[in-house]
PDB file of C-alpha atoms in Angstrom:
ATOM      1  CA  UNK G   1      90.502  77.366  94.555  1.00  0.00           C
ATOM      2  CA  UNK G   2      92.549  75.616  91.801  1.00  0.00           C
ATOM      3  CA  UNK G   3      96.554  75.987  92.268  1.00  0.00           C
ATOM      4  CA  UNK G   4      98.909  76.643  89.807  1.00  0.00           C
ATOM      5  CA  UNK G   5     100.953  74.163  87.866  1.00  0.00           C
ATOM      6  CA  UNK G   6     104.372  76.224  88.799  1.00  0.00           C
ATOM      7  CA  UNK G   7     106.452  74.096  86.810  1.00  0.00           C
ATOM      8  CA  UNK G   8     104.135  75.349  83.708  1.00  0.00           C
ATOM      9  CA  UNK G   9     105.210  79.183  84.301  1.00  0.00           C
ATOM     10  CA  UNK G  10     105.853  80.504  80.944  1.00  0.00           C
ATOM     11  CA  UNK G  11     109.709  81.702  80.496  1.00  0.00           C
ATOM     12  CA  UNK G  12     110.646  85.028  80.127  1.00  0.00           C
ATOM     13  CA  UNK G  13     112.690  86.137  76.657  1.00  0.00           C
ATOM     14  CA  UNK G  14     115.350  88.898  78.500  1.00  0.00           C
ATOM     15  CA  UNK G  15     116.022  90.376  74.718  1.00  0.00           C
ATOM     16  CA  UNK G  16     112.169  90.608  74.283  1.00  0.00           C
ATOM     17  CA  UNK G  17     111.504  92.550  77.018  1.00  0.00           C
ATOM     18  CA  UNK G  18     114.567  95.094  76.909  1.00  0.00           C
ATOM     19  CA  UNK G  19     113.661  95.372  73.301  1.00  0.00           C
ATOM     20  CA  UNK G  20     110.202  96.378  73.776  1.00  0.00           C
ATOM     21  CA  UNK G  21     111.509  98.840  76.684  1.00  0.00           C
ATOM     22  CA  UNK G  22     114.104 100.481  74.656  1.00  0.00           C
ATOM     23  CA  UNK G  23     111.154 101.338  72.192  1.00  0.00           C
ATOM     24  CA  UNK G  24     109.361 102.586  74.983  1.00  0.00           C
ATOM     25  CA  UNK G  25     111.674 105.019  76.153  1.00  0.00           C
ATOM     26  CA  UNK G  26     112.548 106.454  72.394  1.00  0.00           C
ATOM     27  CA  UNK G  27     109.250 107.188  72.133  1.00  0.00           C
ATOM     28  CA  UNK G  28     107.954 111.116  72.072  1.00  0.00           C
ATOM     29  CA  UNK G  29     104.755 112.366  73.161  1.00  0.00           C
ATOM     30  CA  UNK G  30     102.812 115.186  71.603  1.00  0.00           C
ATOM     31  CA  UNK G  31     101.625 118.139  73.928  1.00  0.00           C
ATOM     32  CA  UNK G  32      98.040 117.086  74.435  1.00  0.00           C
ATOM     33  CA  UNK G  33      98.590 113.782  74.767  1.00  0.00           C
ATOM     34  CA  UNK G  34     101.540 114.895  77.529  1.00  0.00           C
ATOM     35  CA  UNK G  35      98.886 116.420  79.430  1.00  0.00           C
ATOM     36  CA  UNK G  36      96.247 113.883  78.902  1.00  0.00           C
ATOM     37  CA  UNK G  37      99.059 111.722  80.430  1.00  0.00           C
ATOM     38  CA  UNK G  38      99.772 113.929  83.380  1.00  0.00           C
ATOM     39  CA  UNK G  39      96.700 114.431  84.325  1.00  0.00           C
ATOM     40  CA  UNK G  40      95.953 110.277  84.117  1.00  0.00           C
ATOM     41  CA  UNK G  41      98.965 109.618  86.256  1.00  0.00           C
ATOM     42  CA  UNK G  42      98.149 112.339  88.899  1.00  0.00           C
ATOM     43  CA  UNK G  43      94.622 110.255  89.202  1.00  0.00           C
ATOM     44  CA  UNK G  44      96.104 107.044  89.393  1.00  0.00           C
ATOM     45  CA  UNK G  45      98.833 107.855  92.312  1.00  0.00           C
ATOM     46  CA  UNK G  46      98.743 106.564  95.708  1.00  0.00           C
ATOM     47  CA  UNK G  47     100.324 108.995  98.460  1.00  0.00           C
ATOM     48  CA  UNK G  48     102.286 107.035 100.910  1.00  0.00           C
ATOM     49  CA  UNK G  49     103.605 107.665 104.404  1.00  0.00           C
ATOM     50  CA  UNK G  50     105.144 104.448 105.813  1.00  0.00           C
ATOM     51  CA  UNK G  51     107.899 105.844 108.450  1.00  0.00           C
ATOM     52  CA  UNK G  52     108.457 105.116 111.792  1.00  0.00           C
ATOM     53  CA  UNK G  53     107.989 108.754 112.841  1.00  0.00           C
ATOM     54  CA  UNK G  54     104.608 108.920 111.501  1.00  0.00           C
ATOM     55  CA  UNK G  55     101.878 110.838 113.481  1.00  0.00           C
ATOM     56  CA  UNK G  56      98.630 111.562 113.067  1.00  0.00           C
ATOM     57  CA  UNK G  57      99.143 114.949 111.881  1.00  0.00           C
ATOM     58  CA  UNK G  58     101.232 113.889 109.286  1.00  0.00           C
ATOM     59  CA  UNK G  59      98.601 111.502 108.171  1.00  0.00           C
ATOM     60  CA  UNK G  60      95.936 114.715 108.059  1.00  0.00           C
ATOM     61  CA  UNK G  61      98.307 116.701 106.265  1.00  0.00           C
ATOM     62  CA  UNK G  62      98.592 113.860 103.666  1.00  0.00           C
ATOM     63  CA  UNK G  63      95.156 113.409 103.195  1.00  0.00           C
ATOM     64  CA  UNK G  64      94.482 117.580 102.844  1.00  0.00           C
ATOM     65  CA  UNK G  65      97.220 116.923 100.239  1.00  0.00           C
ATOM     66  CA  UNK G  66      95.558 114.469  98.361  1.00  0.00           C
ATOM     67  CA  UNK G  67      92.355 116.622  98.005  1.00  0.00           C
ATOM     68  CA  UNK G  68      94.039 119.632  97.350  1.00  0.00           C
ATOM     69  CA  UNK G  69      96.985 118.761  95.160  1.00  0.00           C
ATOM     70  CA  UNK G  70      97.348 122.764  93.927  1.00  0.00           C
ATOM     71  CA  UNK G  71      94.486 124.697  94.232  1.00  0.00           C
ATOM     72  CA  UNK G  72      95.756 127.196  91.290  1.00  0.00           C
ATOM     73  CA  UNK G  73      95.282 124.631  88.461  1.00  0.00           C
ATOM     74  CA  UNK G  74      91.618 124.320  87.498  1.00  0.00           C
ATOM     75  CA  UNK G  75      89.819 120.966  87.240  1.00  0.00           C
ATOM     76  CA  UNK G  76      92.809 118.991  88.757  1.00  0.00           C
ATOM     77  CA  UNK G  77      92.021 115.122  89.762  1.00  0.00           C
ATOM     78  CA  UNK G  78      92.416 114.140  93.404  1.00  0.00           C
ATOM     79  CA  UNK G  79      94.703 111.190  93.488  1.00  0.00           C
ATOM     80  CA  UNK G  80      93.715 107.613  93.507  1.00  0.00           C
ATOM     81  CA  UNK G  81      94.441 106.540  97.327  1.00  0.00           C
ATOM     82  CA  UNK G  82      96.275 107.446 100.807  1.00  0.00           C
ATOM     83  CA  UNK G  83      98.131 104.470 101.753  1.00  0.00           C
ATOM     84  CA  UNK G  84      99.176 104.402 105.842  1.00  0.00           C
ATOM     85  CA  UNK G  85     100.320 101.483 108.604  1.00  0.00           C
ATOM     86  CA  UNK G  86      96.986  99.968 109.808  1.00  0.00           C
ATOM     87  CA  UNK G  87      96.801 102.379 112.702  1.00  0.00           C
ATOM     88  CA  UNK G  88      96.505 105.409 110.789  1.00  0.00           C
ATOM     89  CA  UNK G  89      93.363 103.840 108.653  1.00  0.00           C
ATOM     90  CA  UNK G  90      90.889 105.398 111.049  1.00  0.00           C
ATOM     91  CA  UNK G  91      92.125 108.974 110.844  1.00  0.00           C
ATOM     92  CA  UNK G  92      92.653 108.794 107.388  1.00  0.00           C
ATOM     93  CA  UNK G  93      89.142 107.548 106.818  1.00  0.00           C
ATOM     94  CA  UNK G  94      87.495 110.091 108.665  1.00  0.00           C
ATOM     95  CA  UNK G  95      89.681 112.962 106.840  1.00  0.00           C
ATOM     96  CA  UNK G  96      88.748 111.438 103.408  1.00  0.00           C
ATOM     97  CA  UNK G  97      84.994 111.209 104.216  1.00  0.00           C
ATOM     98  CA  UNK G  98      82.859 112.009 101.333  1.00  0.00           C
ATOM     99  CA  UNK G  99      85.167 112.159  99.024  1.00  0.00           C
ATOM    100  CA  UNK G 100      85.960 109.235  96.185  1.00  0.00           C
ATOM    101  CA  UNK G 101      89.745 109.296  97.680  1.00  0.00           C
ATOM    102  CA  UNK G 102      90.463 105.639  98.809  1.00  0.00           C
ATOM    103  CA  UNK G 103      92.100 104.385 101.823  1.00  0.00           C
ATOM    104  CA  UNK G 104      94.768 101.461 101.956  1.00  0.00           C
ATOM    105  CA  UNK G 105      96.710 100.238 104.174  1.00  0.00           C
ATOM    106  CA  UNK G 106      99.721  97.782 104.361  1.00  0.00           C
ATOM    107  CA  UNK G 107      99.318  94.647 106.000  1.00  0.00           C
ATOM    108  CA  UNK G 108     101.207  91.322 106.762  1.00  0.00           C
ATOM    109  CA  UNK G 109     104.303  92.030 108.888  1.00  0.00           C
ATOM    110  CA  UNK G 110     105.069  95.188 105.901  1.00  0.00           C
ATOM    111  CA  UNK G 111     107.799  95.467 104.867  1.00  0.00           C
ATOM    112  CA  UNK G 112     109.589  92.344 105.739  1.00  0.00           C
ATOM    113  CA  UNK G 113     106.220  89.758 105.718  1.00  0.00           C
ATOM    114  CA  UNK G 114     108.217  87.508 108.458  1.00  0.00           C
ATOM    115  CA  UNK G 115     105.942  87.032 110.972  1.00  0.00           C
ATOM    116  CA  UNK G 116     103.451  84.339 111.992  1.00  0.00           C
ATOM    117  CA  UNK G 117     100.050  83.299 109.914  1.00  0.00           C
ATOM    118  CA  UNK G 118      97.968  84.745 113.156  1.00  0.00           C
ATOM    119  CA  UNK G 119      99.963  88.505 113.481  1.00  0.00           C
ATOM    120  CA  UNK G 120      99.493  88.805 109.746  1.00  0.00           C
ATOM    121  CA  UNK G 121      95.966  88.303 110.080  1.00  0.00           C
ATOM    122  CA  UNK G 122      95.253  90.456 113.214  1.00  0.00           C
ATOM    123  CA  UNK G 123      97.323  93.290 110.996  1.00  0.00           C
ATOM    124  CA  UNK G 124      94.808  92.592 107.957  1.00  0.00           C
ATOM    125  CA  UNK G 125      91.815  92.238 110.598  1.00  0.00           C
ATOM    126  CA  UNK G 126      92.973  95.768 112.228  1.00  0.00           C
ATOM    127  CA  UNK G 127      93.202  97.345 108.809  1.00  0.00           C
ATOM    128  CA  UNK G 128      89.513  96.353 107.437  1.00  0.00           C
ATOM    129  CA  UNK G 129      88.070  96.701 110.871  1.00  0.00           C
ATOM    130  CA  UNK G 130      89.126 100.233 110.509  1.00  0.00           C
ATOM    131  CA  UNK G 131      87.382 101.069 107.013  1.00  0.00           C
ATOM    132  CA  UNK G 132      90.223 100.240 104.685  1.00  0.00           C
ATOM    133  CA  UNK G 133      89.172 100.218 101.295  1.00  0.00           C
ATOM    134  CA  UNK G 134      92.490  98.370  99.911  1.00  0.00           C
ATOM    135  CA  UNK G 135      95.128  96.389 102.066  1.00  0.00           C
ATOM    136  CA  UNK G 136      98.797  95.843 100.570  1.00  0.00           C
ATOM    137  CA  UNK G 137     100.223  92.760 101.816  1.00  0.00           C
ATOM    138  CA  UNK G 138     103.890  91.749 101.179  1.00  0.00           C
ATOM    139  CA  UNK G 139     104.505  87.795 100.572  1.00  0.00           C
ATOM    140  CA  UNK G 140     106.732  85.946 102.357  1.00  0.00           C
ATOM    141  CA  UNK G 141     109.827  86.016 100.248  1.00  0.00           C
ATOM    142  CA  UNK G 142     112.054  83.609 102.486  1.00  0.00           C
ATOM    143  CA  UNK G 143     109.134  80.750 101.448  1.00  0.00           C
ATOM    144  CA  UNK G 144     109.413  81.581  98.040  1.00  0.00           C
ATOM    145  CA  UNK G 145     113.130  81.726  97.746  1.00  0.00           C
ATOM    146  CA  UNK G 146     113.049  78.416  99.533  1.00  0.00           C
ATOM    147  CA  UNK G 147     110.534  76.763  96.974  1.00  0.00           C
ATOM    148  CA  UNK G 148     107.809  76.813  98.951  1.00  0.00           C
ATOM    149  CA  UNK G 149     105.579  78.440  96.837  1.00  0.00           C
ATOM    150  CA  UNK G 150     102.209  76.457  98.197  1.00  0.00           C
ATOM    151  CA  UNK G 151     103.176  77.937 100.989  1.00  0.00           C
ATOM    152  CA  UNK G 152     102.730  81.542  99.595  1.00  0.00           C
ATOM    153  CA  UNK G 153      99.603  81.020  97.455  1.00  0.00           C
ATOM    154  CA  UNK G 154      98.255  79.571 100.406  1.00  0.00           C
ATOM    155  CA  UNK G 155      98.924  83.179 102.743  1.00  0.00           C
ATOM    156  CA  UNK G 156      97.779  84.989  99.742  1.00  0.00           C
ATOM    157  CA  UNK G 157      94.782  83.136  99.826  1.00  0.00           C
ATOM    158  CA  UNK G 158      94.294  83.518 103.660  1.00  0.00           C
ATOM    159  CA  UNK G 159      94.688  87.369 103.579  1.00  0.00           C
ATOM    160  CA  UNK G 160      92.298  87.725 100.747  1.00  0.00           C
ATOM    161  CA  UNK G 161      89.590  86.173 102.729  1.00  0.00           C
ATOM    162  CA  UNK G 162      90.272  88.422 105.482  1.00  0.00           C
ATOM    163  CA  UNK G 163      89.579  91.147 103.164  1.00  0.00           C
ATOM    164  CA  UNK G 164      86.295  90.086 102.472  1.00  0.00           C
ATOM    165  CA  UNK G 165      84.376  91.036  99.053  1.00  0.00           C
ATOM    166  CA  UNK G 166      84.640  94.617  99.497  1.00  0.00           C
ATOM    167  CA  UNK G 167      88.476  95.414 100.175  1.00  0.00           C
ATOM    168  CA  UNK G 168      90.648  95.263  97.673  1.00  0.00           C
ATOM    169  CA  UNK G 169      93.606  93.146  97.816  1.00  0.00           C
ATOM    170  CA  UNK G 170      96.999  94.363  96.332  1.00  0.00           C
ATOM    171  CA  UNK G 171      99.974  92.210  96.366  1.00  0.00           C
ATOM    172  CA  UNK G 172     103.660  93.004  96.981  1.00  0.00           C
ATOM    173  CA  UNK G 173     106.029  90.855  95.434  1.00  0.00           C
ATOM    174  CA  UNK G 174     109.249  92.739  96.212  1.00  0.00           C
ATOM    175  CA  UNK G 175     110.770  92.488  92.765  1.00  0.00           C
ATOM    176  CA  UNK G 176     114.116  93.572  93.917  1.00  0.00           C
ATOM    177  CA  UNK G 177     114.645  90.483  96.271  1.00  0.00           C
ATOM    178  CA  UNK G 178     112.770  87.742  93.687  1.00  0.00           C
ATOM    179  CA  UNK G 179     116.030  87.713  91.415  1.00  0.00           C
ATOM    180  CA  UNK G 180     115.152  87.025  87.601  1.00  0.00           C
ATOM    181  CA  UNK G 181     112.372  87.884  85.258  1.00  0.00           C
ATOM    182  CA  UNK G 182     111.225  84.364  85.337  1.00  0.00           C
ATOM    183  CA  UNK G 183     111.230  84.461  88.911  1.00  0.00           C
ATOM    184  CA  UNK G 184     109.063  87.598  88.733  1.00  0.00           C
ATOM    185  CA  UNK G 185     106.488  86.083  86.522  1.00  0.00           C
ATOM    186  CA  UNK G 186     106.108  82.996  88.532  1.00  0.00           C
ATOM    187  CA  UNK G 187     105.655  85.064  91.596  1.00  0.00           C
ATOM    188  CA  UNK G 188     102.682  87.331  89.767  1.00  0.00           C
ATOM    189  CA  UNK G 189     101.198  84.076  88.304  1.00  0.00           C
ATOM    190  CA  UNK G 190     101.200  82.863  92.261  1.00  0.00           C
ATOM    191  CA  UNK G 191      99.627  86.445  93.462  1.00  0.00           C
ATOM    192  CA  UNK G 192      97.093  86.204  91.104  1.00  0.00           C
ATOM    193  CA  UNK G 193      95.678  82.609  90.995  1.00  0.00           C
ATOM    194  CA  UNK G 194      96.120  83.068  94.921  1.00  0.00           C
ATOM    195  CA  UNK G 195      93.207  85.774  94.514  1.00  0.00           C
ATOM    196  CA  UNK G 196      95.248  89.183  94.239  1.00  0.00           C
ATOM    197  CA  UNK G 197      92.938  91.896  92.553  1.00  0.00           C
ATOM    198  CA  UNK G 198      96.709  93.809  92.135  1.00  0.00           C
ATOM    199  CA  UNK G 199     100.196  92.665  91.971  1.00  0.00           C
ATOM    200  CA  UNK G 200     102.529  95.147  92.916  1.00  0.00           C
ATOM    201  CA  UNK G 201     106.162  95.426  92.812  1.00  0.00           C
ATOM    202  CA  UNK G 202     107.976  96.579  95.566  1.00  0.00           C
ATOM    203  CA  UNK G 203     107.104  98.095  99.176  1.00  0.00           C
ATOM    204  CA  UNK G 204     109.827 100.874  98.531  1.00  0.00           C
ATOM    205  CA  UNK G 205     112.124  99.629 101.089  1.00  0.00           C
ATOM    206  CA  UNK G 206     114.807  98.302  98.742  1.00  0.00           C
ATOM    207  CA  UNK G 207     116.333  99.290  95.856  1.00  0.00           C
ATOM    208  CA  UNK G 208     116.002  98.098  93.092  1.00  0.00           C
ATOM    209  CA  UNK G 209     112.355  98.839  93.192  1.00  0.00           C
ATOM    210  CA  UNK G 210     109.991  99.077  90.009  1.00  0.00           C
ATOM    211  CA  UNK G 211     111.506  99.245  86.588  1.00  0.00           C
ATOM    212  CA  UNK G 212     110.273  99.457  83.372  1.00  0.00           C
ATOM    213  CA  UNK G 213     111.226  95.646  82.666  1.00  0.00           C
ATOM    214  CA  UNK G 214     109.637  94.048  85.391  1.00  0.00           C
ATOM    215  CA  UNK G 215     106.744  95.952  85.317  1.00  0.00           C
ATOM    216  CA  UNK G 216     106.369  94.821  81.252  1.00  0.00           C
ATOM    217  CA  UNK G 217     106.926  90.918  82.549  1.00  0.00           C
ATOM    218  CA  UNK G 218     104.114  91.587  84.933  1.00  0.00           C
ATOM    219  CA  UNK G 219     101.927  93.340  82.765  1.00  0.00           C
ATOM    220  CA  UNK G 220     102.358  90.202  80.383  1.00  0.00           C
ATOM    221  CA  UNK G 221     101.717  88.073  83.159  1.00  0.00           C
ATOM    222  CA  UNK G 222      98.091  90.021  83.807  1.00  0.00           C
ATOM    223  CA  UNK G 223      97.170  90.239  79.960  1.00  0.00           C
ATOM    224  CA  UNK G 224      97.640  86.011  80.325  1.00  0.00           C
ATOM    225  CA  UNK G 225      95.928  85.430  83.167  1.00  0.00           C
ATOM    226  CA  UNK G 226      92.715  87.956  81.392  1.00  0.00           C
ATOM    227  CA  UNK G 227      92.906  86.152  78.409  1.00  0.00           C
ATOM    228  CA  UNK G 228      92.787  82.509  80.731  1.00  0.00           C
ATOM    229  CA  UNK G 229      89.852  83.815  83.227  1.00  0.00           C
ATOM    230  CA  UNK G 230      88.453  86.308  81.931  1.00  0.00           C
ATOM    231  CA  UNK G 231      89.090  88.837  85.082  1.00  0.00           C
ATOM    232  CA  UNK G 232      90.913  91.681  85.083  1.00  0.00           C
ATOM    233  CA  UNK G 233      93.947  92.354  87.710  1.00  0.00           C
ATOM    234  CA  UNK G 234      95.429  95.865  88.667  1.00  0.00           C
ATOM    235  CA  UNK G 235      98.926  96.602  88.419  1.00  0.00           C
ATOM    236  CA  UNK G 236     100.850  98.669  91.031  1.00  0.00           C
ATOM    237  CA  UNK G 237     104.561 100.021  90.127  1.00  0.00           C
ATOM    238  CA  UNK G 238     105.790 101.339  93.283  1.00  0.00           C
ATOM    239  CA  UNK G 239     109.084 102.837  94.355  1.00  0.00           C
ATOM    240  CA  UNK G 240     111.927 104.965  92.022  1.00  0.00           C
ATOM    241  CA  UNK G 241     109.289 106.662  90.158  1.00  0.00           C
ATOM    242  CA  UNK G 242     109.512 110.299  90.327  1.00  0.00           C
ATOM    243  CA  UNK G 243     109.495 111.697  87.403  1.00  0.00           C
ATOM    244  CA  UNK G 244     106.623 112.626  84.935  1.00  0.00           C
ATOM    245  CA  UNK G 245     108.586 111.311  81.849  1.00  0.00           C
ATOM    246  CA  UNK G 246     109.421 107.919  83.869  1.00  0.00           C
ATOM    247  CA  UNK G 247     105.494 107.936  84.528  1.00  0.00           C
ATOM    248  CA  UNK G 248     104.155 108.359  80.975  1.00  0.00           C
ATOM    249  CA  UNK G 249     106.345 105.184  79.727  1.00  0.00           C
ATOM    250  CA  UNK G 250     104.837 103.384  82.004  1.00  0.00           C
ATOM    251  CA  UNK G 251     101.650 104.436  80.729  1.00  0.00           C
ATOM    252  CA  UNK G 252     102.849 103.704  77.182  1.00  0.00           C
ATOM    253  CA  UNK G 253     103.432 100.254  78.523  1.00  0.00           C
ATOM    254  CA  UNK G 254     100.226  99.627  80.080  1.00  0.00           C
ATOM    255  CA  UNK G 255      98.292 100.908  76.944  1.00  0.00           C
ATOM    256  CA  UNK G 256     100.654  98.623  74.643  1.00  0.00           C
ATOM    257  CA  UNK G 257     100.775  95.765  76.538  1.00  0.00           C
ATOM    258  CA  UNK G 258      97.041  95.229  78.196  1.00  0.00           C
ATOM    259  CA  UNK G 259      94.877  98.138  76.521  1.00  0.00           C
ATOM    260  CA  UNK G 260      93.122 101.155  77.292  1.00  0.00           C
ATOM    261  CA  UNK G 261      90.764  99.260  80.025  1.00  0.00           C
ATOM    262  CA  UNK G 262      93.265  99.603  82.351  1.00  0.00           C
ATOM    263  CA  UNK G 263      94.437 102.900  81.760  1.00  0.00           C
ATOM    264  CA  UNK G 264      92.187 104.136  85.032  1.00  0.00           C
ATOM    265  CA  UNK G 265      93.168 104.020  88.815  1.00  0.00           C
ATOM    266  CA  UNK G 266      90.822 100.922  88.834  1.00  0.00           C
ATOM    267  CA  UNK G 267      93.215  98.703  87.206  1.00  0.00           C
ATOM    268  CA  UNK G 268      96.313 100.520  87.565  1.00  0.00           C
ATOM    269  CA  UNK G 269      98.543 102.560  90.428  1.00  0.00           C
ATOM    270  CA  UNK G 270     101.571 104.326  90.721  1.00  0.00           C
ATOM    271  CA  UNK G 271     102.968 103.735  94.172  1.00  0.00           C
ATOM    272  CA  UNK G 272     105.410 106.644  94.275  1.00  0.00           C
ATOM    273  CA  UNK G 273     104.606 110.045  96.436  1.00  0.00           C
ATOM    274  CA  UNK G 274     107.042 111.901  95.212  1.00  0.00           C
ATOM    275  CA  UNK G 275     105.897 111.702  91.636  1.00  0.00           C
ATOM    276  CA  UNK G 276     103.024 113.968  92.901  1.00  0.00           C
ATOM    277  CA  UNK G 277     104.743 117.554  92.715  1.00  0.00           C
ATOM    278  CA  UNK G 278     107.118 116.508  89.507  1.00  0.00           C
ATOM    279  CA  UNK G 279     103.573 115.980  87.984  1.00  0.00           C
ATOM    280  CA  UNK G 280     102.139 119.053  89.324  1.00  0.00           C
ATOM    281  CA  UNK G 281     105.192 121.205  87.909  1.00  0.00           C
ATOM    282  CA  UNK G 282     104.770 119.367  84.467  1.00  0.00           C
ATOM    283  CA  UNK G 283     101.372 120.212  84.072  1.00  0.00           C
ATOM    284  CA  UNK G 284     101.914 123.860  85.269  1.00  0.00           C
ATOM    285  CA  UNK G 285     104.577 123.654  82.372  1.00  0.00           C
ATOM    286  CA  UNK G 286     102.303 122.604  79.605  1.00  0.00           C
ATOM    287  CA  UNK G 287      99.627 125.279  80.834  1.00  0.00           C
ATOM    288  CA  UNK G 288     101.275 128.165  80.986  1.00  0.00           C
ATOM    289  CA  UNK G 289     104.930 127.896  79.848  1.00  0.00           C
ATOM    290  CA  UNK G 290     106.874 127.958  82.764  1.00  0.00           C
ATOM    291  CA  UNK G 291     107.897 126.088  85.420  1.00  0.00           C
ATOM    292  CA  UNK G 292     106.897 127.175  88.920  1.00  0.00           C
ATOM    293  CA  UNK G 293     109.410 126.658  91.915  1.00  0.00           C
ATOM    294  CA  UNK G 294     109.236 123.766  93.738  1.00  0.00           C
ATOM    295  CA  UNK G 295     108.366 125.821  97.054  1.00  0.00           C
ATOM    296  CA  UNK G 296     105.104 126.215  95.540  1.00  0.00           C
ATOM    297  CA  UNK G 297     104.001 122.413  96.068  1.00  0.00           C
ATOM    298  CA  UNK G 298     103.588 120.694  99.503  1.00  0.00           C
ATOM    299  CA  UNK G 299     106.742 118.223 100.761  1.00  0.00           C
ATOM    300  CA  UNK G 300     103.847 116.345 102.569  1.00  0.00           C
TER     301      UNK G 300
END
């Protein structure tokens, strides 16, 4: 696999990108379109559960969740994906069965990455050996704060062989601890060349997670490296985003910025739980004209 000239990274223009995010966010959005939009980012969600005090119960409830997001709305999408620690794959497998619900699962030493080479891979191994469909790994951001960024192309690498042809591989970079924008797109130019099928930002441990600005630098990133290979790479904005309004702009930008092709759960992910119900309210909203009390939609 052919490495990446890092000192060739293009450099970000700041001004560019908070201009093109301030247009963003004045935009409006006509009532079908809003709902065309809701109903896109309900399908393109992946409900998380990533807690210490995580039990297999919880897991099942998430997965009835997912299935049954509000039985009251006709012809509502499932989501895209449950996402669970590598232990949970199994049971979340076997609740999703039959359905076209995916399962991930996080890998590498999540959410911190530092571990050794061989735990990372027996987390990976653990997760595909149990039927994960997509495994989020985080990179190692004390290498890449240190320079050492053969280092993490070379991991990324690793992990996606674990994965083997048939699991997806999504890529954390952890936005809020890689500094600058530039830093940003040299890490997504890394992920990718390194054989990510998705770059991601954040593992929602930190704050700042995903924002509109780093999200457009990566999106920028994956329109170059399309227009350089040919293949297309998902984008995952995970973390802060719970709100439908928040959601459609970052719709907007994916439409603007790389096209309709990746405006399915294929190519693109919202990595935000919560969003789920502020969704489900909005489209209640647009259907019938009133909002519906939040006791109405599952915490799960």
């Amino acid at each position: 696999m052919k490495q990446l000239d890092f000192l060739n990274t293009p450099r970000i223009d700041q001004v560019g990108i908070e201009d093109r995010i301030s247009r963003i966010t004045a935009r409006s959005i006509k009532k079908e379109s809003k709902l065309q939009g809701l109903y896109m980012a309900l399908n393109m969600i992946d409900l998380t559960t990533l807690e210490g005090a995580d039990t297999e119960e919880k897991v099942k409830q998430l997965c009835f969740k997912a299935q049954h997001l509000h039985d009251e709305i006709a012809d509502l999408p499932s989501t895209a994906a449950v996402c669970v620690y590598p232990n949970f794959v199994k049971t979340a497998v076997n609740e999703l069965k039959g359905t076209n619900l995916k399962v991930a699962s996080v890998a590498t030493a999540f959410p911190s990455g530092q571990s050794s080479a061989e735990i990372k891979l027996l987390d990976t191994k653990m997760a595909v050996d149990n039927g994960a469909h997509e495994v989020d790994m985080v990179i190692s951001r004390g290498k890449f704060h240190s320079g050492e960024y053969n280092f993490v192309f070379d991991e990324i690498a690793m992990i996606k062989e674990a994965c083997g042809k048939n699991v997806r591989l999504k890529v954390i970079l952890e936005t809020g601890e890689i500094g600058t924008l530039d830093r940003v797109r040299l890490a997504s130019d890394i992920a990718m060349h390194a054989g990510a099928d998705f770059i991601k930002t954040s593992t929602g441990k930190i704050k700042p997670a995903a924002t509109l600005p780093v999200t457009l630098v990566m999106l920028e990133a994956i329109r170059d490296y399309y227009y350089n290979t040919g293949i297309m790479i998902g984008m995952k904005p995970a973390g802060g985003i719970s709100n439908s309004k928040l959601a459609l702009q970052y719709l907007l930008l994916v439409k603007e910025t790389l096209g309709g092709k990746w405006l399915t759960n294929e190519y693109f992910r919202f990595g935000a739980s919560s969003l789920a119900n502020d969704v489900l309210m909005q489209i209640a909203k647009q259907k019938t004209g009133i909002y519906q009390s939040s006791d109405y939609f599952s915490k799960v």
